[in-house]
Amino acid sequence: MLLMDSPVLQVTDLTKAFGEVRSVDGISFEVGKGEILGLLGANGAGKTTAINMILGIVTPSAGSVQVFGEELHASRIKILSRMNFCSTYTQLPGNLRVWQNLKVFGKIYRVPQLSRRIDEVLEMLEISHLKNRVSGELSAGEGTRLNLCKALLNRPELLLLDEPTASLDPDIADKVRKVVSRIREEEGTSILYTSHNMRDVEEVCDRIVFMHKGTILFTGTSEETLKHFEKDSLEDVFIEVARSGGIASRKKEGEP
Amino acid sequence: MNFGTVQALVMRYLYLYTRTPIRAVELLFWPLVHLLVWGYLTMFLQQNTDDSFPYEITFLIGAVILWDVLFRAQQGVAIFFLEDVWSRNLLNVFAAPVTNADYLGSTYAVGLMRAGVTVTMLSVLSIFLYSFNIFSLGWALLPFIFNLLIFGWALGMISTALIVRWGPAAETLAWAVPFFIQPFAAVYYPVSALPVALQWVAKSLPCSYVFEGMRDTLKTGEVDWASLGIATGLNVVYLAVAGILFVRVMNVAREKGLLTKFSSQ
Ligand SMILES: Nc1ncnc2c1ncn2[C@@H]1O[C@H](COP(=O)(O)OP(=O)(O)OP(=O)(O)O)[C@@H](O)[C@H]1O
Ligand SMILES: [Mg+2]
């Protein structure tokens, strides 16, 4: 399934400093067509900041973001219309109904045959029964699934998911992972995925980028990562990296 | 500016009203209260003074109505943005293919609608309650209203820029922006009532020409096109400056990550 001809997303030496704090410090990675790349790292590692730069909501201090072969800052609007995102940090307006929210964003993303597409995405995330509910009344997990519906509306070629399973119960989290895998299979969507749930990462990600304090410690498949850190599970890798401050990584490069 | 995007953003705003009609109360209640207070004050003053009655007082009701155009337009723009802040929707909108022009265009449309609703209500009520007919301004009413709208939009953009830059801490400031200029806007009294130094402030505000022009026109029946011309010229400047300010503040917000950390300010 991996077609790595020209990457859909290419991040080069990306850096963001907020005053003294270097949240993201010279990271480079790429996501190929139809690839799911996991972005891992402890709280504050810089994952969300990296995603925000790829969305153009935060301006990089240095480095570049290329999407679909074009510089993000040069063709932001054109690029954004072909991608989408879902983040635990945002909500859709709580005072609108589920279908109203999807209709508004569907129009913004110029989704053809919108009503049909809305029914489709609601079905995909199994919340068709919530279509007429007021968004603010949904449970956290239902809200997350609504966010995902919004993210899938325009059949994005690049999808950024920032902790999409954060507030989901194990059953729904499993379903969401299946949806993510499915749209990749069916539509060849490229996906950048952050999560603190190692199960997510093992199950859906083709490769992992391990971040620590704004830098990348290692990039590779989960087997390669386990081997590199000499651990049995990603969870152990995670804990060791977090506690040893990244010393666990012997070599600081890591392109496979 | 993309019409479909503007339509979607405006639709989102209108859904708010269909969902919770109580919102409309805010839109109608305060203007109504203003009209009643100033309307009865005008009647009282008219009944208790002789013929040398200053004509400015006769047109207090017109001032209330026209002030509302400016105020609603400003609020429309500022509240549009605040709705996104309050509902944590800001990132969804700014990470979507929405240009600054689309966004501002939608805020203008909402400002226009808000002004349209209250002005219609006030104009009709003032005919019935006080026999004051703002429509006796004739066609000149349109350029008068248009100038106030534009100035309201400009003030709204400035308010929004303040909120983006300084966060929720600046929210109350944004509400107050129209009232900072009200004393110098010649709304209820002529510019000449101000001390000379402050007259210069008044003369730098497009709305002072509109209110003066409205009174002149109602009194003489002749439209003061020169004043309207100055107001329009000033408005072009204000709108351009406010637009540049808004775009620059959005860029600063992207630099500093303000859009993502909105609640921390
Ligand atoms: N707008 C901002 N202004 C100042 N500092 C910021 C801003 N955004 C992020 N940071 C800082 O950058 C660092 C990285 O934050 P970021 O949210 O990217 O981490 P993360 O990897 O997503 O963490 P988590 O797993 O907790 O979500 C943190 O130290 C944070 O305080
Ligand atoms: Mg994060």
PDB file of N, CA and C and ligand atoms in Angstrom, chain A residues 48 89 162-163, ligand 2:
ATOM      1  N   THR A  48       1.681  18.811  18.981  1.00  0.00           N
ATOM      2  CA  THR A  48       0.584  19.702  18.579  1.00  0.00           C
ATOM      3  C   THR A  48       1.131  20.943  17.874  1.00  0.00           C
ATOM      4  N   TYR A  89      -8.262  19.459  20.854  1.00  0.00           N
ATOM      5  CA  TYR A  89      -8.246  20.815  21.409  1.00  0.00           C
ATOM      6  C   TYR A  89      -9.337  21.720  20.858  1.00  0.00           C
ATOM      7  N   ASP A 162      -4.945  14.812  15.812  1.00  0.00           N
ATOM      8  CA  ASP A 162      -4.226  15.069  17.062  1.00  0.00           C
ATOM      9  C   ASP A 162      -4.996  14.420  18.206  1.00  0.00           C
ATOM     10  N   GLU A 163      -4.514  13.294  18.659  1.00  0.00           N
ATOM     11  CA  GLU A 163      -5.139  12.502  19.712  1.00  0.00           C
ATOM     12  C   GLU A 163      -6.624  12.229  19.447  1.00  0.00           C
TER      13      GLU A 163
HETATM   14 MG    MG C   2      -0.742  17.964  22.053  1.00  0.00          MG
END
